Each structure stands twice: as C-alpha cells, then as structure tokens.
mmCIF file with all atom_site columns, C-alpha atoms in Angstrom:
data_model
loop_
_atom_site.group_PDB
_atom_site.id
_atom_site.type_symbol
_atom_site.label_atom_id
_atom_site.label_alt_id
_atom_site.label_comp_id
_atom_site.label_asym_id
_atom_site.label_entity_id
_atom_site.label_seq_id
_atom_site.pdbx_PDB_ins_code
_atom_site.Cartn_x
_atom_site.Cartn_y
_atom_site.Cartn_z
_atom_site.occupancy
_atom_site.B_iso_or_equiv
_atom_site.pdbx_formal_charge
_atom_site.auth_seq_id
_atom_site.auth_comp_id
_atom_site.auth_asym_id
_atom_site.auth_atom_id
_atom_site.pdbx_PDB_model_num
ATOM 1   C CA . MET S 1 1   ? 238.484 126.649 146.391 1.00 45.00 ? 1080 MET S CA 1
ATOM 2   C CA . PHE S 1 2   ? 237.156 129.536 144.318 1.00 46.00 ? 1081 PHE S CA 1
ATOM 3   C CA . SER S 1 3   ? 236.830 132.905 145.947 1.00 50.00 ? 1082 SER S CA 1
ATOM 4   C CA . LYS S 1 4   ? 233.479 134.757 146.066 1.00 49.00 ? 1083 LYS S CA 1
ATOM 5   C CA . LYS S 1 5   ? 234.639 136.939 143.195 1.00 47.00 ? 1084 LYS S CA 1
ATOM 6   C CA . ALA S 1 6   ? 235.201 133.983 140.856 1.00 47.00 ? 1085 ALA S CA 1
ATOM 7   C CA . PRO S 1 7   ? 231.510 133.346 140.005 1.00 50.00 ? 1086 PRO S CA 1
ATOM 8   C CA . LEU S 1 8   ? 231.063 137.060 139.252 1.00 46.00 ? 1087 LEU S CA 1
ATOM 9   C CA . ALA S 1 9   ? 234.071 137.061 136.957 1.00 47.00 ? 1088 ALA S CA 1
ATOM 10  C CA . LEU S 1 10  ? 232.867 133.950 135.146 1.00 43.00 ? 1089 LEU S CA 1
ATOM 11  C CA . SER S 1 11  ? 229.397 135.471 134.756 1.00 49.00 ? 1090 SER S CA 1
ATOM 12  C CA . ALA S 1 12  ? 230.845 138.651 133.264 1.00 46.00 ? 1091 ALA S CA 1
ATOM 13  C CA . LEU S 1 13  ? 233.025 136.654 130.889 1.00 44.00 ? 1092 LEU S CA 1
ATOM 14  C CA . PHE S 1 14  ? 229.996 134.596 129.756 1.00 45.00 ? 1093 PHE S CA 1
ATOM 15  C CA . THR S 1 15  ? 227.981 137.783 129.135 1.00 46.00 ? 1094 THR S CA 1
ATOM 16  C CA . LEU S 1 16  ? 230.756 139.307 127.046 1.00 42.00 ? 1095 LEU S CA 1
ATOM 17  C CA . SER S 1 17  ? 231.056 136.141 124.967 1.00 44.00 ? 1096 SER S CA 1
ATOM 18  C CA . LEU S 1 18  ? 227.325 136.210 124.201 1.00 43.00 ? 1097 LEU S CA 1
ATOM 19  C CA . SER S 1 19  ? 227.546 139.873 123.213 1.00 44.00 ? 1098 SER S CA 1
ATOM 20  C CA . ALA S 1 20  ? 230.412 139.160 120.862 1.00 41.00 ? 1099 ALA S CA 1
ATOM 21  C CA . CYS S 1 21  ? 228.482 136.359 119.179 1.00 43.00 ? 1100 CYS S CA 1
ATOM 22  C CA . SER S 1 22  ? 225.399 138.490 118.612 1.00 40.00 ? 1101 SER S CA 1
ATOM 23  C CA . THR S 1 23  ? 227.209 141.527 117.213 1.00 37.00 ? 1102 THR S CA 1
ATOM 24  C CA . HIS S 1 24  ? 227.749 141.885 113.455 1.00 36.00 ? 1103 HIS S CA 1
ATOM 25  C CA . PRO S 1 25  ? 228.725 144.702 111.092 1.00 37.00 ? 1104 PRO S CA 1
ATOM 26  C CA . ILE S 1 26  ? 226.016 147.113 109.933 1.00 32.00 ? 1105 ILE S CA 1
ATOM 27  C CA . TYR S 1 27  ? 224.873 146.306 106.380 1.00 31.00 ? 1106 TYR S CA 1
ATOM 28  C CA . ASN S 1 28  ? 224.822 149.424 104.215 1.00 34.00 ? 1107 ASN S CA 1
ATOM 29  C CA . GLY S 1 29  ? 222.807 148.021 101.323 1.00 36.00 ? 1108 GLY S CA 1
ATOM 30  C CA . HIS S 1 30  ? 225.639 148.260 98.811  1.00 37.00 ? 1109 HIS S CA 1
ATOM 31  C CA . SER S 1 31  ? 228.122 145.545 99.717  1.00 37.00 ? 1110 SER S CA 1
ATOM 32  C CA . GLY S 1 32  ? 228.382 142.338 101.685 1.00 39.00 ? 1111 GLY S CA 1
ATOM 33  C CA . HIS S 1 33  ? 229.289 142.192 105.372 1.00 38.00 ? 1112 HIS S CA 1
ATOM 34  C CA . ASP S 1 34  ? 232.960 142.678 106.166 1.00 43.00 ? 1113 ASP S CA 1
ATOM 35  C CA . ASN S 1 35  ? 234.682 139.500 107.239 1.00 42.00 ? 1114 ASN S CA 1
ATOM 36  C CA . VAL S 1 36  ? 235.632 140.650 110.712 1.00 41.00 ? 1115 VAL S CA 1
ATOM 37  C CA . SER S 1 37  ? 235.242 137.399 112.633 1.00 43.00 ? 1116 SER S CA 1
ATOM 38  C CA . ASN S 1 38  ? 235.196 133.678 112.067 1.00 44.00 ? 1117 ASN S CA 1
ATOM 39  C CA . ASN S 1 39  ? 231.678 133.549 113.482 1.00 42.00 ? 1118 ASN S CA 1
ATOM 40  C CA . HIS S 1 40  ? 230.325 135.273 110.378 1.00 45.00 ? 1119 HIS S CA 1
ATOM 41  C CA . SER S 1 41  ? 232.554 133.714 107.722 1.00 47.00 ? 1120 SER S CA 1
ATOM 42  C CA . TYR S 1 42  ? 229.745 131.486 106.447 1.00 40.00 ? 1121 TYR S CA 1
ATOM 43  C CA . ASN S 1 43  ? 227.319 134.413 106.149 1.00 44.00 ? 1122 ASN S CA 1
ATOM 44  C CA . ASN S 1 44  ? 229.949 136.456 104.354 1.00 48.00 ? 1123 ASN S CA 1
ATOM 45  C CA . LEU S 1 45  ? 230.633 133.633 101.905 1.00 44.00 ? 1124 LEU S CA 1
ATOM 46  C CA . TYR S 1 46  ? 226.913 133.216 101.258 1.00 41.00 ? 1125 TYR S CA 1
ATOM 47  C CA . ALA S 1 47  ? 226.406 136.951 100.743 1.00 42.00 ? 1126 ALA S CA 1
ATOM 48  C CA . ARG S 1 48  ? 229.295 137.161 98.284  1.00 47.00 ? 1127 ARG S CA 1
ATOM 49  C CA . ASN S 1 49  ? 228.672 134.024 96.272  1.00 44.00 ? 1128 ASN S CA 1
ATOM 50  C CA . TYR S 1 50  ? 225.027 133.069 96.488  1.00 42.00 ? 1129 TYR S CA 1
ATOM 51  C CA . GLN S 1 51  ? 222.819 136.072 97.223  1.00 46.00 ? 1130 GLN S CA 1
ATOM 52  C CA . PRO S 1 52  ? 221.296 137.553 94.040  1.00 49.00 ? 1131 PRO S CA 1
ATOM 53  C CA . ARG S 1 53  ? 222.345 141.088 93.224  1.00 56.00 ? 1132 ARG S CA 1
ATOM 54  C CA . VAL S 1 54  ? 220.916 144.055 91.358  1.00 60.00 ? 1133 VAL S CA 1
ATOM 55  C CA . ASN S 1 55  ? 224.059 145.623 89.923  1.00 60.00 ? 1134 ASN S CA 1
ATOM 56  C CA . ASN S 1 56  ? 226.069 146.547 93.044  1.00 58.00 ? 1135 ASN S CA 1
ATOM 57  C CA . TRP S 1 57  ? 223.139 146.152 95.446  1.00 62.00 ? 1136 TRP S CA 1
ATOM 58  C CA . GLN S 1 58  ? 222.612 142.905 97.283  1.00 63.00 ? 1137 GLN S CA 1
ATOM 59  C CA . PHE S 1 59  ? 219.254 141.669 98.492  1.00 61.00 ? 1138 PHE S CA 1
ATOM 60  C CA . PRO S 1 60  ? 219.303 141.969 102.312 1.00 62.00 ? 1139 PRO S CA 1
ATOM 61  C CA . GLU S 1 61  ? 220.424 138.672 103.795 1.00 63.00 ? 1140 GLU S CA 1
ATOM 62  C CA . HIS S 1 62  ? 218.093 138.610 106.812 1.00 59.00 ? 1141 HIS S CA 1
ATOM 63  C CA . ASN S 1 63  ? 215.257 140.759 105.540 1.00 62.00 ? 1142 ASN S CA 1
ATOM 64  C CA . PHE S 1 64  ? 211.593 139.873 106.018 1.00 60.00 ? 1143 PHE S CA 1
ATOM 65  C CA . ARG S 1 65  ? 210.260 137.583 103.293 1.00 63.00 ? 1144 ARG S CA 1
ATOM 66  C CA . PRO S 1 66  ? 206.603 136.561 103.644 1.00 58.00 ? 1145 PRO S CA 1
ATOM 67  C CA . VAL S 1 67  ? 205.938 132.907 102.880 1.00 60.00 ? 1146 VAL S CA 1
ATOM 68  C CA . ASN S 1 68  ? 202.625 133.692 101.208 1.00 63.00 ? 1147 ASN S CA 1
ATOM 69  C CA . SER S 1 69  ? 202.023 137.197 99.912  1.00 66.00 ? 1148 SER S CA 1
ATOM 70  C CA . SER S 1 70  ? 199.533 138.491 97.354  1.00 71.00 ? 1149 SER S CA 1
ATOM 71  C CA . LYS S 1 71  ? 201.459 141.760 96.955  1.00 80.00 ? 1150 LYS S CA 1
ATOM 72  C CA . LEU S 1 72  ? 202.738 142.504 93.474  1.00 86.00 ? 1151 LEU S CA 1
ATOM 73  C CA . LEU S 1 73  ? 204.865 145.265 91.993  1.00 87.00 ? 1152 LEU S CA 1
ATOM 74  C CA . SER S 1 74  ? 201.718 146.603 90.292  1.00 89.00 ? 1153 SER S CA 1
ATOM 75  C CA . ASP S 1 75  ? 200.149 147.284 93.712  1.00 92.00 ? 1154 ASP S CA 1
ATOM 76  C CA . TYR S 1 76  ? 202.943 149.716 94.565  1.00 93.00 ? 1155 TYR S CA 1
ATOM 77  C CA . THR S 1 77  ? 203.020 151.209 91.073  1.00 95.00 ? 1156 THR S CA 1
ATOM 78  C CA . GLU S 1 78  ? 199.296 151.900 91.267  1.00 95.00 ? 1157 GLU S CA 1
ATOM 79  C CA . GLN S 1 79  ? 199.806 153.917 94.459  1.00 95.00 ? 1158 GLN S CA 1
ATOM 80  C CA . LEU S 1 80  ? 202.609 155.920 92.846  1.00 96.00 ? 1159 LEU S CA 1
ATOM 81  C CA . ALA S 1 81  ? 200.500 156.502 89.727  1.00 96.00 ? 1160 ALA S CA 1
ATOM 82  C CA . MET S 1 82  ? 197.629 157.839 91.840  1.00 96.00 ? 1161 MET S CA 1
ATOM 83  C CA . LYS S 1 83  ? 200.015 160.283 93.545  1.00 96.00 ? 1162 LYS S CA 1
ATOM 84  C CA . LEU S 1 84  ? 201.285 161.451 90.145  1.00 97.00 ? 1163 LEU S CA 1
ATOM 85  C CA . ILE S 1 85  ? 197.722 162.024 88.940  1.00 96.00 ? 1164 ILE S CA 1
ATOM 86  C CA . GLN S 1 86  ? 196.832 163.967 92.103  1.00 95.00 ? 1165 GLN S CA 1
ATOM 87  C CA . ASN S 1 87  ? 199.909 166.219 91.815  1.00 94.00 ? 1166 ASN S CA 1
ATOM 88  C CA . MET S 1 88  ? 199.803 166.628 88.054  1.00 94.00 ? 1167 MET S CA 1
ATOM 89  C CA . ASN S 1 89  ? 199.679 169.957 86.219  1.00 93.00 ? 1168 ASN S CA 1
ATOM 90  C CA . TYR S 1 90  ? 199.315 170.712 82.472  1.00 94.00 ? 1169 TYR S CA 1
ATOM 91  C CA . VAL S 1 91  ? 199.133 167.040 81.457  1.00 94.00 ? 1170 VAL S CA 1
ATOM 92  C CA . ASN S 1 92  ? 195.863 165.802 79.982  1.00 92.00 ? 1171 ASN S CA 1
ATOM 93  C CA . SER S 1 93  ? 194.519 163.028 77.762  1.00 92.00 ? 1172 SER S CA 1
ATOM 94  C CA . ARG S 1 94  ? 195.758 164.838 74.632  1.00 93.00 ? 1173 ARG S CA 1
ATOM 95  C CA . THR S 1 95  ? 199.396 165.313 75.701  1.00 95.00 ? 1174 THR S CA 1
ATOM 96  C CA . PRO S 1 96  ? 201.546 162.291 74.700  1.00 95.00 ? 1175 PRO S CA 1
ATOM 97  C CA . ILE S 1 97  ? 203.655 160.831 77.517  1.00 96.00 ? 1176 ILE S CA 1
ATOM 98  C CA . ALA S 1 98  ? 206.641 158.505 77.139  1.00 95.00 ? 1177 ALA S CA 1
ATOM 99  C CA . VAL S 1 99  ? 207.581 156.209 80.024  1.00 97.00 ? 1178 VAL S CA 1
ATOM 100 C CA . THR S 1 100 ? 211.287 155.395 80.324  1.00 95.00 ? 1179 THR S CA 1
ATOM 101 C CA . SER S 1 101 ? 213.269 152.990 82.490  1.00 95.00 ? 1180 SER S CA 1
ATOM 102 C CA . PHE S 1 102 ? 213.812 154.005 86.092  1.00 96.00 ? 1181 PHE S CA 1
ATOM 103 C CA . VAL S 1 103 ? 217.538 154.430 86.765  1.00 95.00 ? 1182 VAL S CA 1
ATOM 104 C CA . ASN S 1 104 ? 219.843 153.996 89.716  1.00 93.00 ? 1183 ASN S CA 1
ATOM 105 C CA . LEU S 1 105 ? 220.591 157.229 91.552  1.00 92.00 ? 1184 LEU S CA 1
ATOM 106 C CA . ASP S 1 106 ? 224.317 157.133 90.839  1.00 89.00 ? 1185 ASP S CA 1
ATOM 107 C CA . ASP S 1 107 ? 226.940 159.367 89.262  1.00 88.00 ? 1186 ASP S CA 1
ATOM 108 C CA . ASN S 1 108 ? 225.806 158.874 85.638  1.00 90.00 ? 1187 ASN S CA 1
ATOM 109 C CA . LEU S 1 109 ? 222.029 158.146 85.802  1.00 92.00 ? 1188 LEU S CA 1
ATOM 110 C CA . GLN S 1 110 ? 222.477 155.669 82.934  1.00 89.00 ? 1189 GLN S CA 1
ATOM 111 C CA . THR S 1 111 ? 222.171 152.376 84.809  1.00 90.00 ? 1190 THR S CA 1
ATOM 112 C CA . THR S 1 112 ? 219.002 150.317 85.092  1.00 91.00 ? 1191 THR S CA 1
ATOM 113 C CA . ASN S 1 113 ? 218.049 146.677 85.618  1.00 91.00 ? 1192 ASN S CA 1
ATOM 114 C CA . ILE S 1 114 ? 215.113 144.274 85.456  1.00 90.00 ? 1193 ILE S CA 1
ATOM 115 C CA . PHE S 1 115 ? 213.418 146.111 88.312  1.00 92.00 ? 1194 PHE S CA 1
ATOM 116 C CA . GLY S 1 116 ? 213.766 149.521 86.635  1.00 93.00 ? 1195 GLY S CA 1
ATOM 117 C CA . ASN S 1 117 ? 212.335 148.147 83.387  1.00 93.00 ? 1196 ASN S CA 1
ATOM 118 C CA . HIS S 1 118 ? 209.492 146.297 85.109  1.00 93.00 ? 1197 HIS S CA 1
ATOM 119 C CA . LEU S 1 119 ? 208.599 149.488 86.956  1.00 96.00 ? 1198 LEU S CA 1
ATOM 120 C CA . ALA S 1 120 ? 208.377 151.411 83.675  1.00 96.00 ? 1199 ALA S CA 1
ATOM 121 C CA . GLU S 1 121 ? 206.214 148.706 82.089  1.00 94.00 ? 1200 GLU S CA 1
ATOM 122 C CA . SER S 1 122 ? 203.887 148.781 85.077  1.00 95.00 ? 1201 SER S CA 1
ATOM 123 C CA . PHE S 1 123 ? 203.573 152.576 84.843  1.00 97.00 ? 1202 PHE S CA 1
ATOM 124 C CA . ILE S 1 124 ? 202.563 152.284 81.182  1.00 96.00 ? 1203 ILE S CA 1
ATOM 125 C CA . THR S 1 125 ? 199.618 150.128 82.219  1.00 95.00 ? 1204 THR S CA 1
ATOM 126 C CA . GLU S 1 126 ? 198.617 152.245 85.214  1.00 95.00 ? 1205 GLU S CA 1
ATOM 127 C CA . MET S 1 127 ? 198.859 155.664 83.543  1.00 96.00 ? 1206 MET S CA 1
ATOM 128 C CA . GLN S 1 128 ? 197.016 154.523 80.429  1.00 95.00 ? 1207 GLN S CA 1
ATOM 129 C CA . GLY S 1 129 ? 194.313 153.186 82.747  1.00 94.00 ? 1208 GLY S CA 1
ATOM 130 C CA . PHE S 1 130 ? 193.847 156.734 84.060  1.00 94.00 ? 1209 PHE S CA 1
ATOM 131 C CA . GLY S 1 131 ? 193.072 157.899 80.519  1.00 95.00 ? 1210 GLY S CA 1
ATOM 132 C CA . LEU S 1 132 ? 196.426 159.435 79.599  1.00 95.00 ? 1211 LEU S CA 1
ATOM 133 C CA . SER S 1 133 ? 197.984 159.118 76.141  1.00 95.00 ? 1212 SER S CA 1
ATOM 134 C CA . ILE S 1 134 ? 201.037 156.879 76.500  1.00 95.00 ? 1213 ILE S CA 1
ATOM 135 C CA . VAL S 1 135 ? 203.576 156.660 73.672  1.00 93.00 ? 1214 VAL S CA 1
ATOM 136 C CA . ASP S 1 136 ? 205.329 153.316 73.182  1.00 92.00 ? 1215 ASP S CA 1
ATOM 137 C CA . TYR S 1 137 ? 208.389 154.447 71.274  1.00 88.00 ? 1216 TYR S CA 1
ATOM 138 C CA . LYS S 1 138 ? 209.888 150.931 71.266  1.00 88.00 ? 1217 LYS S CA 1
ATOM 139 C CA . HIS S 1 139 ? 207.282 149.758 68.775  1.00 87.00 ? 1218 HIS S CA 1
ATOM 140 C CA . THR S 1 140 ? 208.891 149.319 65.357  1.00 87.00 ? 1219 THR S CA 1
ATOM 141 C CA . GLY S 1 141 ? 205.711 149.727 63.335  1.00 86.00 ? 1220 GLY S CA 1
ATOM 142 C CA . ASN S 1 142 ? 206.310 146.289 61.814  1.00 86.00 ? 1221 ASN S CA 1
ATOM 143 C CA . VAL S 1 143 ? 205.795 142.673 62.811  1.00 89.00 ? 1222 VAL S CA 1
ATOM 144 C CA . HIS S 1 144 ? 208.860 140.417 62.579  1.00 88.00 ? 1223 HIS S CA 1
ATOM 145 C CA . VAL S 1 145 ? 207.855 136.767 62.217  1.00 93.00 ? 1224 VAL S CA 1
ATOM 146 C CA . THR S 1 146 ? 210.520 134.302 63.343  1.00 91.00 ? 1225 THR S CA 1
ATOM 147 C CA . PRO S 1 147 ? 210.590 130.617 64.351  1.00 93.00 ? 1226 PRO S CA 1
ATOM 148 C CA . LEU S 1 148 ? 210.968 131.780 67.981  1.00 92.00 ? 1227 LEU S CA 1
ATOM 149 C CA . GLY S 1 149 ? 207.971 134.097 67.928  1.00 92.00 ? 1228 GLY S CA 1
ATOM 150 C CA . ASP S 1 150 ? 206.444 137.199 66.357  1.00 93.00 ? 1229 ASP S CA 1
ATOM 151 C CA . PHE S 1 151 ? 207.919 140.516 67.488  1.00 90.00 ? 1230 PHE S CA 1
ATOM 152 C CA . SER S 1 152 ? 207.029 144.183 67.159  1.00 89.00 ? 1231 SER S CA 1
ATOM 153 C CA . PHE S 1 153 ? 209.272 145.738 69.847  1.00 88.00 ? 1232 PHE S CA 1
ATOM 154 C CA . SER S 1 154 ? 212.937 146.655 69.638  1.00 88.00 ? 1233 SER S CA 1
ATOM 155 C CA . ARG S 1 155 ? 215.625 148.465 71.616  1.00 85.00 ? 1234 ARG S CA 1
ATOM 156 C CA . ASN S 1 156 ? 217.670 148.986 68.468  1.00 85.00 ? 1235 ASN S CA 1
ATOM 157 C CA . GLY S 1 157 ? 217.205 152.591 67.384  1.00 79.00 ? 1236 GLY S CA 1
ATOM 158 C CA . LYS S 1 158 ? 217.873 151.681 63.737  1.00 79.00 ? 1237 LYS S CA 1
ATOM 159 C CA . GLU S 1 159 ? 214.820 149.407 63.694  1.00 83.00 ? 1238 GLU S CA 1
ATOM 160 C CA . ILE S 1 160 ? 212.478 152.123 64.978  1.00 80.00 ? 1239 ILE S CA 1
ATOM 161 C CA . LYS S 1 161 ? 211.114 154.238 62.139  1.00 77.00 ? 1240 LYS S CA 1
ATOM 162 C CA . GLY S 1 162 ? 211.259 157.712 63.593  1.00 75.00 ? 1241 GLY S CA 1
ATOM 163 C CA . TYR S 1 163 ? 210.331 158.693 67.104  1.00 73.00 ? 1242 TYR S CA 1
ATOM 164 C CA . PRO S 1 164 ? 206.796 159.977 67.759  1.00 82.00 ? 1243 PRO S CA 1
ATOM 165 C CA . HIS S 1 165 ? 205.950 163.382 69.182  1.00 89.00 ? 1244 HIS S CA 1
ATOM 166 C CA . ILE S 1 166 ? 206.375 163.429 72.951  1.00 93.00 ? 1245 ILE S CA 1
ATOM 167 C CA . ASP S 1 167 ? 205.210 166.245 75.230  1.00 95.00 ? 1246 ASP S CA 1
ATOM 168 C CA . TYR S 1 168 ? 206.124 164.718 78.601  1.00 96.00 ? 1247 TYR S CA 1
ATOM 169 C CA . THR S 1 169 ? 208.318 161.967 80.005  1.00 96.00 ? 1248 THR S CA 1
ATOM 170 C CA . LEU S 1 170 ? 207.516 159.817 83.028  1.00 97.00 ? 1249 LEU S CA 1
ATOM 171 C CA . THR S 1 171 ? 210.679 158.540 84.626  1.00 97.00 ? 1250 THR S CA 1
ATOM 172 C CA . GLY S 1 172 ? 212.427 158.371 87.982  1.00 97.00 ? 1251 GLY S CA 1
ATOM 173 C CA . THR S 1 173 ? 215.307 157.218 90.148  1.00 97.00 ? 1252 THR S CA 1
ATOM 174 C CA . LEU S 1 174 ? 215.958 154.203 92.391  1.00 95.00 ? 1253 LEU S CA 1
ATOM 175 C CA . THR S 1 175 ? 217.741 154.408 95.744  1.00 94.00 ? 1254 THR S CA 1
ATOM 176 C CA . TYR S 1 176 ? 218.607 151.080 97.384  1.00 91.00 ? 1255 TYR S CA 1
ATOM 177 C CA . THR S 1 177 ? 218.454 150.580 101.148 1.00 90.00 ? 1256 THR S CA 1
ATOM 178 C CA . ASN S 1 178 ? 218.882 147.561 103.399 1.00 85.00 ? 1257 ASN S CA 1
ATOM 179 C CA . LYS S 1 179 ? 215.094 147.058 103.450 1.00 87.00 ? 1258 LYS S CA 1
ATOM 180 C CA . GLY S 1 180 ? 214.051 147.872 99.907  1.00 90.00 ? 1259 GLY S CA 1
ATOM 181 C CA . VAL S 1 181 ? 214.087 150.525 97.206  1.00 93.00 ? 1260 VAL S CA 1
ATOM 182 C CA . ILE S 1 182 ? 213.041 154.170 97.411  1.00 96.00 ? 1261 ILE S CA 1
ATOM 183 C CA . VAL S 1 183 ? 211.350 155.203 94.164  1.00 97.00 ? 1262 VAL S CA 1
ATOM 184 C CA . ASN S 1 184 ? 211.172 158.854 93.119  1.00 97.00 ? 1263 ASN S CA 1
ATOM 185 C CA . ALA S 1 185 ? 208.908 159.199 90.078  1.00 98.00 ? 1264 ALA S CA 1
ATOM 186 C CA . ARG S 1 186 ? 208.309 162.379 88.112  1.00 97.00 ? 1265 ARG S CA 1
ATOM 187 C CA . ILE S 1 187 ? 206.691 163.682 84.943  1.00 97.00 ? 1266 ILE S CA 1
ATOM 188 C CA . ILE S 1 188 ? 208.869 166.171 83.063  1.00 97.00 ? 1267 ILE S CA 1
ATOM 189 C CA . GLY S 1 189 ? 208.158 168.477 80.123  1.00 96.00 ? 1268 GLY S CA 1
ATOM 190 C CA . ALA S 1 190 ? 210.102 167.197 77.112  1.00 94.00 ? 1269 ALA S CA 1
ATOM 191 C CA . LYS S 1 191 ? 211.058 170.693 75.933  1.00 93.00 ? 1270 LYS S CA 1
ATOM 192 C CA . SER S 1 192 ? 210.769 172.849 79.033  1.00 95.00 ? 1271 SER S CA 1
ATOM 193 C CA . LYS S 1 193 ? 212.244 170.197 81.380  1.00 96.00 ? 1272 LYS S CA 1
ATOM 194 C CA . ILE S 1 194 ? 209.842 171.480 84.031  1.00 96.00 ? 1273 ILE S CA 1
ATOM 195 C CA . VAL S 1 195 ? 208.719 168.871 86.536  1.00 97.00 ? 1274 VAL S CA 1
ATOM 196 C CA . VAL S 1 196 ? 204.915 168.887 86.451  1.00 97.00 ? 1275 VAL S CA 1
ATOM 197 C CA . SER S 1 197 ? 204.264 166.019 88.874  1.00 97.00 ? 1276 SER S CA 1
ATOM 198 C CA . THR S 1 198 ? 206.157 163.971 91.455  1.00 97.00 ? 1277 THR S CA 1
ATOM 199 C CA . ALA S 1 199 ? 205.556 160.915 93.610  1.00 97.00 ? 1278 ALA S CA 1
ATOM 200 C CA . LYS S 1 200 ? 207.695 159.079 96.135  1.00 97.00 ? 1279 LYS S CA 1
ATOM 201 C CA . GLY S 1 201 ? 207.258 155.545 97.398  1.00 96.00 ? 1280 GLY S CA 1
ATOM 202 C CA . PHE S 1 202 ? 209.013 152.604 98.993  1.00 95.00 ? 1281 PHE S CA 1
ATOM 203 C CA . ILE S 1 203 ? 209.033 149.076 97.570  1.00 93.00 ? 1282 ILE S CA 1
ATOM 204 C CA . PRO S 1 204 ? 210.142 146.272 99.941  1.00 91.00 ? 1283 PRO S CA 1
ATOM 205 C CA . SER S 1 205 ? 213.086 144.134 98.928  1.00 86.00 ? 1284 SER S CA 1
ATOM 206 C CA . PHE S 1 206 ? 210.992 140.946 98.783  1.00 85.00 ? 1285 PHE S CA 1
ATOM 207 C CA . ILE S 1 207 ? 208.943 142.522 95.967  1.00 87.00 ? 1286 ILE S CA 1
ATOM 208 C CA . VAL S 1 208 ? 212.125 143.417 94.062  1.00 87.00 ? 1287 VAL S CA 1
ATOM 209 C CA . GLU S 1 209 ? 213.613 139.996 94.754  1.00 84.00 ? 1288 GLU S CA 1
ATOM 210 C CA . SER S 1 210 ? 210.509 138.278 93.331  1.00 81.00 ? 1289 SER S CA 1
ATOM 211 C CA . LEU S 1 211 ? 211.468 139.654 89.908  1.00 82.00 ? 1290 LEU S CA 1
ATOM 212 C CA . TYR S 1 212 ? 214.753 137.712 90.080  1.00 76.00 ? 1291 TYR S CA 1
ATOM 213 C CA . PRO S 1 213 ? 213.729 134.042 90.476  1.00 66.00 ? 1292 PRO S CA 1
ATOM 214 C CA . THR S 1 214 ? 216.354 131.422 91.217  1.00 60.00 ? 1293 THR S CA 1
ATOM 215 C CA . ARG S 1 215 ? 216.176 127.708 90.592  1.00 47.00 ? 1294 ARG S CA 1
ATOM 216 C CA . ARG S 1 216 ? 216.716 125.525 93.659  1.00 47.00 ? 1295 ARG S CA 1
ATOM 217 C CA . VAL S 1 217 ? 217.084 121.782 94.089  1.00 46.00 ? 1296 VAL S CA 1
ATOM 218 C CA . ASP S 1 218 ? 216.964 120.516 97.670  1.00 49.00 ? 1297 ASP S CA 1
ATOM 219 C CA . GLY S 1 219 ? 217.746 124.019 98.909  1.00 50.00 ? 1298 GLY S CA 1
ATOM 220 C CA . ILE S 1 220 ? 220.797 124.446 96.643  1.00 49.00 ? 1299 ILE S CA 1
ATOM 221 C CA . ILE S 1 221 ? 220.824 127.579 94.476  1.00 50.00 ? 1300 ILE S CA 1
ATOM 222 C CA . LEU S 1 222 ? 221.582 126.700 90.859  1.00 44.00 ? 1301 LEU S CA 1
ATOM 223 C CA . ASP S 1 223 ? 221.489 130.161 89.342  1.00 49.00 ? 1302 ASP S CA 1
ATOM 224 C CA . GLU S 1 224 ? 223.246 133.252 90.628  1.00 46.00 ? 1303 GLU S CA 1
ATOM 225 C CA . ILE S 1 225 ? 221.568 136.426 89.453  1.00 42.00 ? 1304 ILE S CA 1
ATOM 226 C CA . GLN S 1 226 ? 223.712 139.416 88.561  1.00 43.00 ? 1305 GLN S CA 1
#
C-alpha cells in the first residue's frame, strides 16, 4: 500500500515533467534553437532546413502570421516617410535626393537583401509623392530591347553614363529581432554628411516574410529561400 506521501511525490513529478516539456531555449533572432532535448529535435530540424532566411536571420518559427491581412510594406514605409518629412531640415523640392538600399546593421554595413531593396523602392515612391526630387541613378539613359523584355535599369556601373548631381541620400539600417525588423531611416547631406532627418519604425516579420514567397504542394515546402 502506498503511503500518504506517495500521491504528493507523484504529483510533483508530473508537474516537473510538464514544465520540462513546455520549456525551450530563447530564440535570439539570429540562429536556430539549440538542440538541447529530443522533444525539440523536430523543431530544430525544421528551423535549420525549411524556414526561409534573410542572410543569417531566420523568420521566427512561432511568430504571429495573420491569415488575412491587408497590410503591405508600403503602409509602413508611408509612416516612416511622413516622419522624415516632419523632421526634415534644408531639403526641399529643388534638392536632388538619392535613395539607396537599406543595409543590415553589422560590422561592414555592406549587406542587403530583397527586403532592404524593396524598402528603398518603396521610399522612392513615397518621397516623390511628397513633392521631393528623387534621383534614380540606376537608370542607364538607354533602352535595351531583348527577347526577354525591354530594360532601362542596371546595377552595372559601366552601363550607367555618369552619375547625376546628388545633394542628399536617403538610406538606413536594419536590425533583426525575433518579432520583426527595426528600421532606422535617415537623410544625409552628400558632401557635409550631416544628418538632416531621421525616422525609426518597426516592421513585423510577417510583412518581411511576405516578400519571400515559397511554393508549397500539400503543405510541403518546395523552395528554400536564402
């Protein structure tokens, strides 16, 4: 026969087992979960092999993803653009502004991705809509007609006939968290390097993830995005 202490001991053991099952490593936004227990081996394998990544950042595994959302990247860019306009000094409709890719806040500030380029493209639209003079320095000045399409843009410096006069540059940095991306935008004098306007915002990970579509068949991911 069990003693009176036996049910208490069993209850405590059951509570500890539940606690162990519900505990998992803290995700830092830069790498997958550590494989510290067999209970999470499947999640670790999924995070390493199937979750899309933006350079070394992985989309949060259990983050909120609305089934139906009308939110677009342009909605967040518009808010940032309004902040830049409100804080802006010296810039006017006659001062040419170049918009460059937003870069990861790392040790070299030379790394970008689809999100950083999309953000820059969205800022071109928003800032021009406020009446500012935006310079598109990627335009070659020519039209290249090919069987695949007609092109006038290039990222090859040799194909761009001289760079236009630029007074200010709109650019910024990206900081990745386990819920999304912190965007720090700024407008900088091309010669003086003085920051004449700043804006800070947060873009949820599901907005960033929407720029990296994957093909699925019966729930199986066919494309891994790097």
